[in-house]
CSV table of C-alpha atoms in Angstrom, one decimal:
chain,number,residue,atom,x,y,z
A,1,MET,CA,1.1,65.2,-13.6
A,2,ILE,CA,-2.2,65.5,-11.5
A,3,ILE,CA,-3.9,65.8,-14.5
A,4,MET,CA,-2.5,62.2,-15.8
A,5,GLY,CA,-3.2,60.8,-12.2
A,6,THR,CA,-6.7,62.5,-12.7
A,7,PHE,CA,-7.1,60.7,-15.9
A,8,TYR,CA,-5.9,57.7,-14.8
A,9,TRP,CA,-8.3,57.6,-12.1
A,10,LEU,CA,-11.2,58.6,-13.9
A,11,ALA,CA,-10.3,55.5,-16.2
A,12,THR,CA,-10.1,53.0,-13.8
A,13,GLU,CA,-13.2,54.6,-12.5
A,14,ALA,CA,-15.3,54.3,-15.7
A,15,ALA,CA,-14.1,50.8,-16.2
A,16,MET,CA,-15.4,49.9,-12.8
A,17,GLY,CA,-18.6,51.3,-13.4
A,18,GLU,CA,-19.4,49.2,-16.4
A,19,MET,CA,-17.7,46.6,-14.9
A,20,THR,CA,-20.3,46.7,-12.2
A,21,GLU,CA,-23.0,47.7,-14.4
A,22,SER,CA,-21.8,44.7,-16.6
A,23,ALA,CA,-21.7,42.2,-13.5
A,24,GLY,CA,-25.3,43.3,-12.2
A,25,GLY,CA,-25.6,39.7,-10.4
A,26,PHE,CA,-28.1,37.0,-11.4
A,27,GLY,CA,-31.3,38.1,-10.8
A,28,LEU,CA,-35.0,37.8,-12.9
A,29,ASN,CA,-35.9,39.7,-15.8
A,30,PHE,CA,-39.5,40.3,-16.5
A,31,ASP,CA,-39.1,42.4,-19.7
A,32,ILE,CA,-42.1,39.6,-21.3
A,33,LEU,CA,-41.7,40.9,-24.4
A,34,GLU,CA,-37.3,40.6,-24.5
A,35,ALA,CA,-37.8,37.0,-22.5
A,36,ASN,CA,-40.2,36.2,-25.9
A,37,LEU,CA,-42.8,34.7,-23.0
A,38,ILE,CA,-45.5,34.7,-25.2
A,39,ASN,CA,-44.3,33.0,-28.1
A,40,LEU,CA,-42.9,30.7,-26.1
A,41,SER,CA,-45.9,30.0,-24.1
A,42,ILE,CA,-47.9,29.6,-27.6
A,43,VAL,CA,-45.2,27.0,-29.0
A,44,ILE,CA,-45.1,25.2,-25.5
A,45,ALA,CA,-49.2,24.9,-25.7
A,46,LEU,CA,-48.6,23.5,-29.1
A,47,VAL,CA,-46.1,21.3,-28.4
A,48,VAL,CA,-48.0,20.1,-25.3
A,49,TYR,CA,-51.2,19.9,-27.2
A,50,PHE,CA,-50.1,18.1,-30.4
A,51,GLY,CA,-47.3,16.3,-28.0
A,52,ARG,CA,-50.0,14.9,-26.1
A,53,GLY,CA,-52.4,13.5,-28.5
A,54,PHE,CA,-49.5,11.9,-30.8
A,55,LEU,CA,-47.3,10.7,-28.0
A,56,GLY,CA,-50.3,10.0,-25.9
A,57,LYS,CA,-51.7,7.5,-28.6
A,58,ILE,CA,-47.9,6.0,-29.2
A,59,LEU,CA,-47.5,5.5,-25.7
A,60,SER,CA,-51.2,3.8,-25.1
A,61,GLU,CA,-50.7,1.8,-27.6
A,62,ARG,CA,-48.0,0.5,-26.4
A,63,GLN,CA,-49.3,-0.1,-23.3
A,64,SER,CA,-52.1,-1.8,-24.8
A,65,ALA,CA,-49.9,-3.8,-26.5
A,66,ILE,CA,-47.4,-4.9,-23.7
A,67,ALA,CA,-50.9,-5.6,-21.5
A,68,THR,CA,-52.3,-8.0,-23.9
A,69,ALA,CA,-48.9,-9.7,-24.7
A,70,ILE,CA,-48.8,-10.2,-21.3
A,71,GLN,CA,-52.2,-11.3,-20.4
A,72,GLU,CA,-51.6,-13.6,-23.8
A,73,ALA,CA,-48.7,-15.1,-21.8
A,74,GLU,CA,-50.3,-15.8,-18.7
A,75,GLN,CA,-53.4,-17.1,-20.4
A,76,ARG,CA,-50.1,-19.8,-22.0
A,77,LYS,CA,-48.7,-20.3,-18.5
A,78,ARG,CA,-51.8,-20.9,-16.8
A,79,LYS,CA,-52.6,-23.5,-19.5
A,80,ALA,CA,-49.1,-25.1,-19.7
A,81,ALA,CA,-49.5,-25.2,-15.4
A,82,GLU,CA,-53.4,-27.3,-16.4
A,83,GLU,CA,-51.8,-29.5,-18.5
A,84,LEU,CA,-48.3,-29.8,-16.8
A,85,ALA,CA,-51.2,-30.6,-13.7
A,86,ILE,CA,-53.0,-33.3,-16.4
A,87,GLU,CA,-49.8,-34.8,-17.1
A,88,GLN,CA,-48.2,-34.9,-13.4
A,89,GLN,CA,-51.9,-36.7,-12.9
A,90,LYS,CA,-51.3,-39.0,-15.1
A,91,LEU,CA,-47.9,-39.6,-14.6
A,92,ALA,CA,-49.1,-40.5,-11.0
A,93,GLN,CA,-51.6,-42.9,-12.4
A,94,SER,CA,-49.3,-44.7,-14.5
A,95,GLN,CA,-46.4,-44.8,-11.6
A,96,GLN,CA,-49.8,-46.4,-9.4
A,97,GLU,CA,-50.1,-49.0,-12.2
A,98,ALA,CA,-46.5,-49.5,-12.6
A,99,GLN,CA,-46.5,-50.2,-9.0
A,100,ARG,CA,-49.7,-51.9,-9.0
A,101,ILE,CA,-47.9,-54.2,-12.0
A,102,ARG,CA,-45.2,-54.7,-9.9
A,103,ASP,CA,-46.8,-55.9,-7.1
A,104,ALA,CA,-48.8,-58.4,-9.1
A,105,ALA,CA,-45.6,-59.5,-10.1
A,106,ALA,CA,-44.1,-59.7,-7.0
A,107,VAL,CA,-47.0,-61.8,-6.0
A,108,SER,CA,-47.1,-64.2,-9.1
A,109,ALA,CA,-43.7,-64.4,-9.1
A,110,LYS,CA,-43.7,-65.6,-5.2
A,111,ALA,CA,-46.5,-68.2,-6.3
A,112,ALA,CA,-44.6,-69.4,-9.4
A,113,LYS,CA,-41.5,-69.9,-6.8
A,114,GLU,CA,-43.6,-71.9,-4.5
A,115,GLU,CA,-45.6,-73.8,-7.2
A,116,ILE,CA,-42.3,-74.4,-8.5
A,117,LEU,CA,-40.4,-75.4,-5.0
A,118,ALA,CA,-43.7,-77.9,-4.7
A,119,ARG,CA,-42.9,-79.6,-7.8
A,120,VAL,CA,-39.9,-80.0,-7.1
A,121,ALA,CA,-40.1,-81.4,-4.0
A,122,GLN,CA,-42.6,-83.6,-4.9
A,123,GLU,CA,-40.4,-84.8,-7.8
A,124,ILE,CA,-37.3,-85.5,-4.9
A,125,GLN,CA,-40.0,-87.1,-3.0
A,126,ARG,CA,-40.9,-89.5,-5.9
A,127,LEU,CA,-37.5,-89.8,-7.0
A,128,ARG,CA,-36.3,-90.8,-3.8
A,129,GLU,CA,-39.4,-93.3,-3.6
A,130,THR,CA,-38.5,-94.9,-7.0
A,131,ALA,CA,-34.6,-94.9,-6.1
A,132,SER,CA,-35.4,-96.7,-2.3
A,133,GLN,CA,-37.9,-98.6,-4.6
A,134,ASP,CA,-35.1,-100.0,-6.9
A,135,THR,CA,-32.9,-100.3,-3.6
A,136,THR,CA,-35.3,-103.0,-1.9
A,137,SER,CA,-36.1,-104.6,-4.9
A,138,SER,CA,-32.3,-105.1,-5.9
A,139,GLN,CA,-31.8,-106.2,-2.3
A,140,GLU,CA,-34.8,-108.7,-2.8
A,141,ARG,CA,-33.1,-109.9,-6.0
A,142,ALA,CA,-30.2,-110.1,-4.4
A,143,ILE,CA,-31.2,-112.3,-1.1
A,144,LEU,CA,-33.2,-114.2,-3.5
A,145,GLU,CA,-30.7,-115.0,-5.5
A,146,LEU,CA,-28.5,-115.9,-2.5
A,147,ARG,CA,-30.9,-118.1,-1.4
A,148,GLN,CA,-31.3,-120.0,-4.5
A,149,GLN,CA,-27.4,-120.0,-4.1
A,150,VAL,CA,-27.8,-121.5,-0.6
A,151,ALA,CA,-30.3,-124.1,-1.6
A,152,ALA,CA,-28.3,-124.8,-4.8
A,153,GLN,CA,-25.0,-125.1,-2.7
A,154,ALA,CA,-27.1,-127.0,0.3
A,155,ILE,CA,-29.0,-129.6,-2.8
A,156,LYS,CA,-25.4,-129.8,-3.8
A,157,GLN,CA,-23.9,-130.8,-0.2
A,158,VAL,CA,-27.0,-132.7,0.3
A,159,GLU,CA,-26.3,-135.0,-2.8
A,160,ALA,CA,-22.7,-135.5,-2.5
A,161,GLU,CA,-23.1,-136.5,1.4
A,162,LEU,CA,-26.2,-138.5,0.2
A,163,SER,CA,-23.9,-140.1,-2.7
A,164,THR,CA,-21.0,-140.8,0.3
A,165,LYS,CA,-23.4,-142.0,2.3
A,166,LEU,CA,-25.7,-143.9,0.0
A,167,GLY,CA,-23.3,-145.2,-2.8
A,168,ASN,CA,-21.1,-147.5,-1.0
A,169,ASN,CA,-23.6,-148.9,1.4
A,170,GLN,CA,-26.0,-151.9,0.5
A,171,THR,CA,-28.2,-151.7,3.5
A,172,ALA,CA,-28.9,-147.8,3.7
A,173,GLN,CA,-29.8,-148.3,0.1
A,174,GLN,CA,-32.1,-151.3,0.9
A,175,GLN,CA,-33.8,-149.4,3.8
A,176,LEU,CA,-34.3,-146.3,2.0
A,177,VAL,CA,-36.2,-148.4,-0.9
A,178,ASP,CA,-38.0,-150.3,2.3
A,179,ARG,CA,-39.0,-147.5,4.0
A,180,SER,CA,-39.9,-145.4,0.6
A,181,ILE,CA,-42.0,-148.5,-0.5
A,182,ALA,CA,-43.8,-148.2,2.9
A,183,LEU,CA,-44.1,-144.7,2.2
A,184,LEU,CA,-46.5,-145.5,-0.9
A,185,GLU,CA,-48.1,-148.4,0.9
A,186,ARG,CA,-49.7,-146.3,3.3
B,1,MET,CA,-24.2,54.6,-42.4
B,2,MET,CA,-25.3,51.1,-42.6
B,3,HIS,CA,-22.8,50.6,-39.2
B,4,GLN,CA,-24.6,52.9,-37.4
B,5,SER,CA,-28.5,52.5,-38.4
B,6,LEU,CA,-27.1,48.5,-37.4
B,7,ASN,CA,-25.7,50.2,-34.0
B,8,LEU,CA,-29.1,51.6,-33.4
B,9,LEU,CA,-31.2,48.9,-33.8
B,10,PRO,CA,-31.6,46.4,-30.8
B,11,LEU,CA,-30.2,43.9,-32.5
B,12,ALA,CA,-27.0,45.0,-30.7
B,13,LYS,CA,-28.7,43.5,-27.9
B,14,LEU,CA,-28.3,39.7,-28.7
B,15,GLU,CA,-25.6,38.5,-26.4
B,16,VAL,CA,-23.5,36.5,-28.9
B,17,GLY,CA,-19.7,35.6,-27.9
B,18,HIS,CA,-21.0,37.0,-24.2
B,19,HIS,CA,-20.3,34.3,-21.5
B,20,LEU,CA,-20.5,34.0,-18.1
B,21,TYR,CA,-17.1,32.8,-17.1
B,22,TRP,CA,-15.7,31.3,-14.2
B,23,GLN,CA,-12.5,30.4,-13.4
B,24,LEU,CA,-11.2,26.7,-12.6
B,25,GLY,CA,-7.3,26.9,-12.1
B,26,ASN,CA,-6.1,28.2,-15.3
B,27,LEU,CA,-9.1,27.6,-16.8
B,28,LYS,CA,-12.1,30.0,-17.9
B,29,ILE,CA,-15.4,28.3,-18.3
B,30,HIS,CA,-18.1,28.9,-19.6
B,31,GLY,CA,-20.3,29.6,-16.5
B,32,GLN,CA,-23.8,29.6,-18.3
B,33,VAL,CA,-23.5,26.6,-20.3
B,34,PHE,CA,-23.1,24.4,-17.3
B,35,ILE,CA,-25.8,25.9,-15.3
B,36,THR,CA,-27.9,24.6,-18.9
B,37,THR,CA,-26.0,21.5,-18.9
B,38,TRP,CA,-26.6,21.1,-15.0
B,39,ILE,CA,-30.4,21.7,-15.5
B,40,VAL,CA,-30.2,19.2,-18.3
B,41,MET,CA,-28.8,16.3,-16.4
B,42,GLY,CA,-30.9,17.3,-14.0
B,43,LEU,CA,-34.1,16.7,-15.8
B,44,LEU,CA,-33.0,13.6,-17.0
B,45,LEU,CA,-31.8,11.9,-14.0
B,46,ILE,CA,-35.3,13.0,-12.5
B,47,ALA,CA,-37.0,11.3,-15.6
B,48,ALA,CA,-35.3,8.1,-15.4
B,49,ILE,CA,-35.3,7.9,-11.5
B,50,ALA,CA,-39.2,8.8,-11.3
B,51,ALA,CA,-39.3,6.3,-14.4
B,52,THR,CA,-37.7,3.4,-12.6
B,53,ARG,CA,-38.5,4.2,-8.9
B,54,ASN,CA,-41.8,2.3,-9.4
B,55,ILE,CA,-41.7,-0.1,-11.8
B,56,GLU,CA,-44.6,-1.9,-12.6
B,57,ARG,CA,-45.3,-4.9,-15.1
B,58,ILE,CA,-47.4,-3.0,-17.6
B,59,PRO,CA,-45.7,0.1,-18.0
B,60,LYS,CA,-47.7,3.2,-17.3
B,61,GLY,CA,-47.1,7.1,-17.4
B,62,ILE,CA,-43.5,8.2,-17.0
B,63,GLN,CA,-42.3,4.7,-17.0
B,64,ASN,CA,-44.2,3.8,-20.2
B,65,LEU,CA,-42.8,7.2,-22.1
B,66,MET,CA,-38.9,6.1,-20.8
B,67,GLU,CA,-39.4,2.7,-22.3
B,68,TYR,CA,-40.6,3.9,-25.4
B,69,ALA,CA,-37.6,6.2,-25.4
B,70,LEU,CA,-35.4,3.6,-24.5
B,71,GLU,CA,-36.4,1.4,-27.5
B,72,TYR,CA,-36.3,3.8,-29.8
B,73,VAL,CA,-33.0,4.6,-28.8
B,74,ARG,CA,-32.1,1.1,-28.7
B,75,ASP,CA,-33.5,0.2,-32.3
B,76,LEU,CA,-31.6,3.4,-33.7
B,77,ALA,CA,-28.3,1.7,-32.6
B,78,LYS,CA,-29.5,-1.5,-34.0
B,79,ASN,CA,-30.2,-0.4,-37.5
B,80,GLN,CA,-26.5,1.3,-37.2
B,81,ILE,CA,-24.0,-0.8,-35.3
B,82,GLY,CA,-26.2,-4.2,-36.5
B,83,GLU,CA,-27.8,-6.6,-34.3
B,84,LYS,CA,-24.3,-8.6,-33.1
B,85,GLU,CA,-22.5,-6.0,-31.7
B,86,TYR,CA,-25.2,-3.0,-30.7
B,87,ARG,CA,-26.0,-3.8,-27.2
B,88,PRO,CA,-22.8,-2.1,-25.3
B,89,TRP,CA,-23.3,0.7,-27.5
B,90,VAL,CA,-26.8,1.5,-26.7
B,91,PRO,CA,-25.9,3.6,-22.9
B,92,PHE,CA,-23.8,5.8,-25.3
B,93,VAL,CA,-26.2,6.5,-27.8
B,94,GLY,CA,-28.3,6.6,-26.3
B,95,THR,CA,-27.1,9.0,-23.5
B,96,LEU,CA,-26.2,11.1,-26.8
B,97,PHE,CA,-29.4,11.5,-28.2
B,98,LEU,CA,-31.8,12.0,-25.1
B,99,PHE,CA,-29.2,14.8,-24.0
B,100,ILE,CA,-28.8,16.3,-26.9
B,101,PHE,CA,-32.4,15.9,-27.6
B,102,VAL,CA,-33.5,17.7,-24.0
B,103,ALA,CA,-30.9,20.0,-24.5
B,104,ASN,CA,-31.9,21.5,-27.9
B,105,TRP,CA,-35.2,21.6,-26.3
B,106,SER,CA,-35.1,23.3,-23.8
B,107,GLY,CA,-33.1,26.2,-25.9
B,108,ALA,CA,-36.1,26.2,-27.6
B,109,LEU,CA,-38.7,25.8,-25.1
B,110,VAL,CA,-37.3,27.2,-21.6
B,111,PRO,CA,-38.0,31.0,-21.2
B,112,TRP,CA,-34.3,31.4,-20.3
B,113,LYS,CA,-34.0,35.1,-20.7
B,114,LEU,CA,-36.0,35.4,-17.8
B,115,ILE,CA,-32.7,34.6,-15.4
B,116,HIS,CA,-31.4,37.9,-16.0
B,117,LEU,CA,-26.9,36.4,-15.7
B,118,PRO,CA,-24.3,38.9,-14.7
B,119,GLU,CA,-22.7,38.4,-18.1
B,120,GLY,CA,-24.0,36.6,-21.1
B,121,GLU,CA,-27.1,34.3,-21.3
B,122,LEU,CA,-28.5,30.7,-20.7
B,123,ALA,CA,-29.2,29.3,-23.6
B,124,ALA,CA,-29.4,25.6,-25.2
B,125,PRO,CA,-26.2,23.7,-23.6
B,126,THR,CA,-25.3,22.8,-27.5
B,127,ASN,CA,-25.8,26.4,-28.1
B,128,ASP,CA,-22.0,26.7,-27.3
B,129,ILE,CA,-19.4,25.1,-29.6
B,130,ASN,CA,-17.8,23.8,-26.5
B,131,THR,CA,-20.3,21.1,-25.9
B,132,THR,CA,-20.7,20.0,-29.3
B,133,VAL,CA,-17.1,19.5,-29.5
B,134,ALA,CA,-16.5,17.6,-26.6
B,135,LEU,CA,-19.8,15.2,-27.5
B,136,ALA,CA,-18.2,15.0,-30.9
B,137,LEU,CA,-14.7,13.9,-29.5
B,138,LEU,CA,-16.4,11.5,-27.3
B,139,VAL,CA,-17.8,9.8,-30.5
B,140,SER,CA,-14.2,10.0,-31.7
B,141,LEU,CA,-12.6,8.3,-29.0
B,142,ALA,CA,-15.7,5.6,-28.8
B,143,TYR,CA,-15.6,4.7,-32.2
B,144,PHE,CA,-11.7,4.3,-31.8
B,145,TYR,CA,-11.9,2.3,-29.0
B,146,ALA,CA,-14.8,0.1,-30.8
B,147,GLY,CA,-12.5,-0.7,-33.6
B,148,PHE,CA,-9.3,-1.3,-31.5
B,149,ARG,CA,-11.7,-3.8,-29.0
B,150,LYS,CA,-13.3,-6.2,-32.0
B,151,ARG,CA,-10.1,-6.1,-34.3
B,152,GLY,CA,-7.0,-5.0,-32.4
B,153,LEU,CA,-4.6,-3.4,-34.6
B,154,GLY,CA,-6.0,-4.6,-37.6
B,155,TYR,CA,-8.2,-1.6,-37.4
B,156,PHE,CA,-5.1,0.0,-39.1
B,157,ALA,CA,-6.3,-2.1,-42.2
B,158,LYS,CA,-9.2,0.0,-42.6
B,159,TYR,CA,-6.9,3.1,-43.6
B,160,ILE,CA,-5.3,1.1,-46.6
B,161,GLU,CA,-8.6,-0.4,-47.8
B,162,PRO,CA,-9.5,-0.7,-50.9
B,163,THR,CA,-6.4,1.0,-52.0
B,164,PRO,CA,-3.4,2.8,-50.2
B,165,ILE,CA,-3.8,6.0,-52.3
B,166,LEU,CA,-7.0,7.0,-50.6
B,167,LEU,CA,-4.7,6.6,-46.6
B,168,PRO,CA,-4.4,10.8,-46.5
B,169,ILE,CA,-8.0,11.2,-47.3
B,170,ALA,CA,-8.9,8.0,-44.5
B,171,ILE,CA,-6.5,10.0,-42.2
B,172,LEU,CA,-8.3,13.0,-43.0
B,173,GLU,CA,-11.5,11.3,-42.4
B,174,ASP,CA,-10.5,11.3,-38.5
B,175,PHE,CA,-10.4,15.1,-38.4
B,176,THR,CA,-13.1,15.5,-40.4
B,177,LYS,CA,-15.7,13.8,-38.8
B,178,PRO,CA,-15.9,15.0,-35.4
B,179,LEU,CA,-15.5,18.6,-36.7
B,180,SER,CA,-18.5,18.2,-39.3
B,181,LEU,CA,-20.5,16.2,-35.8
B,182,SER,CA,-19.5,19.3,-33.4
B,183,PHE,CA,-20.4,22.3,-36.1
B,184,ARG,CA,-23.6,20.6,-37.6
B,185,LEU,CA,-25.3,20.6,-34.0
B,186,PHE,CA,-23.5,23.8,-33.0
B,187,GLY,CA,-24.3,25.2,-36.1
B,188,ASN,CA,-27.9,24.3,-36.5
B,189,ILE,CA,-29.2,25.5,-33.1
B,190,LEU,CA,-27.0,28.7,-32.9
B,191,ALA,CA,-28.5,29.6,-35.8
B,192,ASP,CA,-32.0,28.4,-35.0
B,193,GLU,CA,-31.6,30.8,-31.8
B,194,LEU,CA,-30.3,33.5,-33.8
B,195,VAL,CA,-32.9,33.8,-35.8
B,196,VAL,CA,-35.5,33.4,-32.9
B,197,GLY,CA,-34.1,36.3,-31.3
B,198,VAL,CA,-33.7,38.4,-34.0
B,199,LEU,CA,-37.4,38.0,-35.1
B,200,VAL,CA,-38.3,38.0,-31.6
B,201,LEU,CA,-36.3,42.0,-31.8
B,202,LEU,CA,-37.3,42.8,-34.9
B,203,VAL,CA,-41.3,41.6,-34.4
B,204,PRO,CA,-41.8,40.2,-30.6
B,205,LEU,CA,-45.2,38.6,-31.0
B,206,PHE,CA,-46.3,35.8,-33.3
B,207,VAL,CA,-44.2,36.3,-36.0
B,208,PRO,CA,-41.2,34.3,-34.8
B,209,LEU,CA,-43.7,31.5,-33.7
B,210,PRO,CA,-43.2,29.4,-37.1
B,211,VAL,CA,-39.6,29.8,-36.9
B,212,MET,CA,-39.7,28.6,-33.9
B,213,MET,CA,-41.8,25.4,-34.4
B,214,LEU,CA,-39.5,24.7,-37.4
B,215,GLY,CA,-36.5,25.3,-34.8
B,216,LEU,CA,-38.0,23.0,-32.5
B,217,PHE,CA,-38.0,20.4,-35.4
B,218,THR,CA,-34.5,20.8,-36.3
B,219,SER,CA,-33.6,20.3,-32.8
B,220,ALA,CA,-34.8,17.1,-32.9
B,221,ILE,CA,-33.6,16.3,-35.8
B,222,GLN,CA,-29.8,17.2,-34.8
B,223,ALA,CA,-30.4,15.0,-32.4
B,224,LEU,CA,-31.3,12.0,-34.1
B,225,VAL,CA,-28.8,12.8,-36.7
B,226,PHE,CA,-25.7,13.0,-34.1
B,227,ALA,CA,-26.7,9.7,-32.2
B,228,THR,CA,-27.1,7.7,-35.9
B,229,LEU,CA,-24.0,9.2,-37.2
B,230,ALA,CA,-22.0,8.6,-33.9
B,231,ALA,CA,-23.5,4.7,-34.0
B,232,ALA,CA,-22.8,4.9,-37.6
B,233,TYR,CA,-19.2,5.4,-36.8
B,234,ILE,CA,-18.8,3.2,-34.3
B,235,GLY,CA,-20.8,0.6,-36.1
B,236,GLU,CA,-18.3,1.4,-39.3
B,237,ALA,CA,-15.2,1.0,-37.1
B,238,MET,CA,-16.2,-2.1,-35.9
B,239,GLU,CA,-17.4,-3.8,-39.7
B,240,GLY,CA,-14.2,-2.7,-41.1
B,241,HIS,CA,-14.4,-2.1,-44.9
B,242,GLY,CA,-16.2,-4.7,-46.7
B,243,GLY,CA,-14.0,-6.5,-49.1
B,244,GLU,CA,-11.6,-7.4,-46.5
B,245,HIS,CA,-13.7,-8.5,-44.0
B,246,GLU,CA,-15.1,-10.9,-46.6
B,247,ALA,CA,-11.6,-12.4,-47.5
B,248,HIS,CA,-11.3,-13.1,-43.6
């Protein structure tokens, strides 16, 4: 029993020992050959040397390509801005021109309006004058007519009166004839 | 005899299948993967912040580099998904590409073995099948989401096109896609690190160099392959099969 126990103890001890040995903990291993350090450094040096050459060329080409692209784009932008400025200037000019034309149009419209108004006023004046002339002439005509009528009537009346007064009156007729002869003799 | 000689070689020191376990509730998680994943994430975050902190009109330095990376990823997504739909998927595909790329290269370039862990060893996060399976399942979710969002339940029509006979194969594809994605990445990275590790153990100096350079190349290609395939699956899910699409 004791032997068995000793065996057990030994076995566990051995196991423990193996475990502790294998579980050596974290650490650094400076065995240069085992860590393959020389080969790795050669490989790294080669990679860095060729990689730098190869990748460096690609990257610098890429960089310069981007730089030229950006430069071109900026140049285009500048040119476009210049063109924009020119076009804006032209726009301003034409707007000015338009304003000027509009002003001139307003002025000429005003002048035309005034001229037309003046002409119309003249026309109205003229029309009014002719109208008034017409009215005065028709008035005069009417007055003349009336006068003629009145004169005619007056003559008629006088003739009627004359015939009534002179027709049956020998003496009056005699007197009138005598007076008329006397008048002729003078 | 063979077995014994193998045991005598220092090859036995390669720690495959040893992990730094952390207990999280009922789960045992691989701590070394988390550590390197956080480091990779931190690197990417630092790069992103450094690139966007002081944005200039003409990009310089890190901003230029990250813009170049973004352009690369955007072109990748555009090529695979198509001009019309690619834009919302650029962040996903780009994250996959950048994370896998940096993770793979960290495994190939950073001397992780300088840091000694209680158990297991630090390596690329993509060295662990859990990472790659997680990424591949994310891709699966993404392309299902893309398909359903674009075509609604009509997405299922693609399983019986051009003929319902291919239905089993079409269903099988949904399983093989994440499987192949995850195993391709995991296998490549693990194999690369193992080869380098074995060579380093056999001949410590200079001999592993070609393999290491090849590993760098493979790592980059694998990141590209993973991101390209993810984008291709998403694009495929959205556009459906040609004939049926044209008929509409």
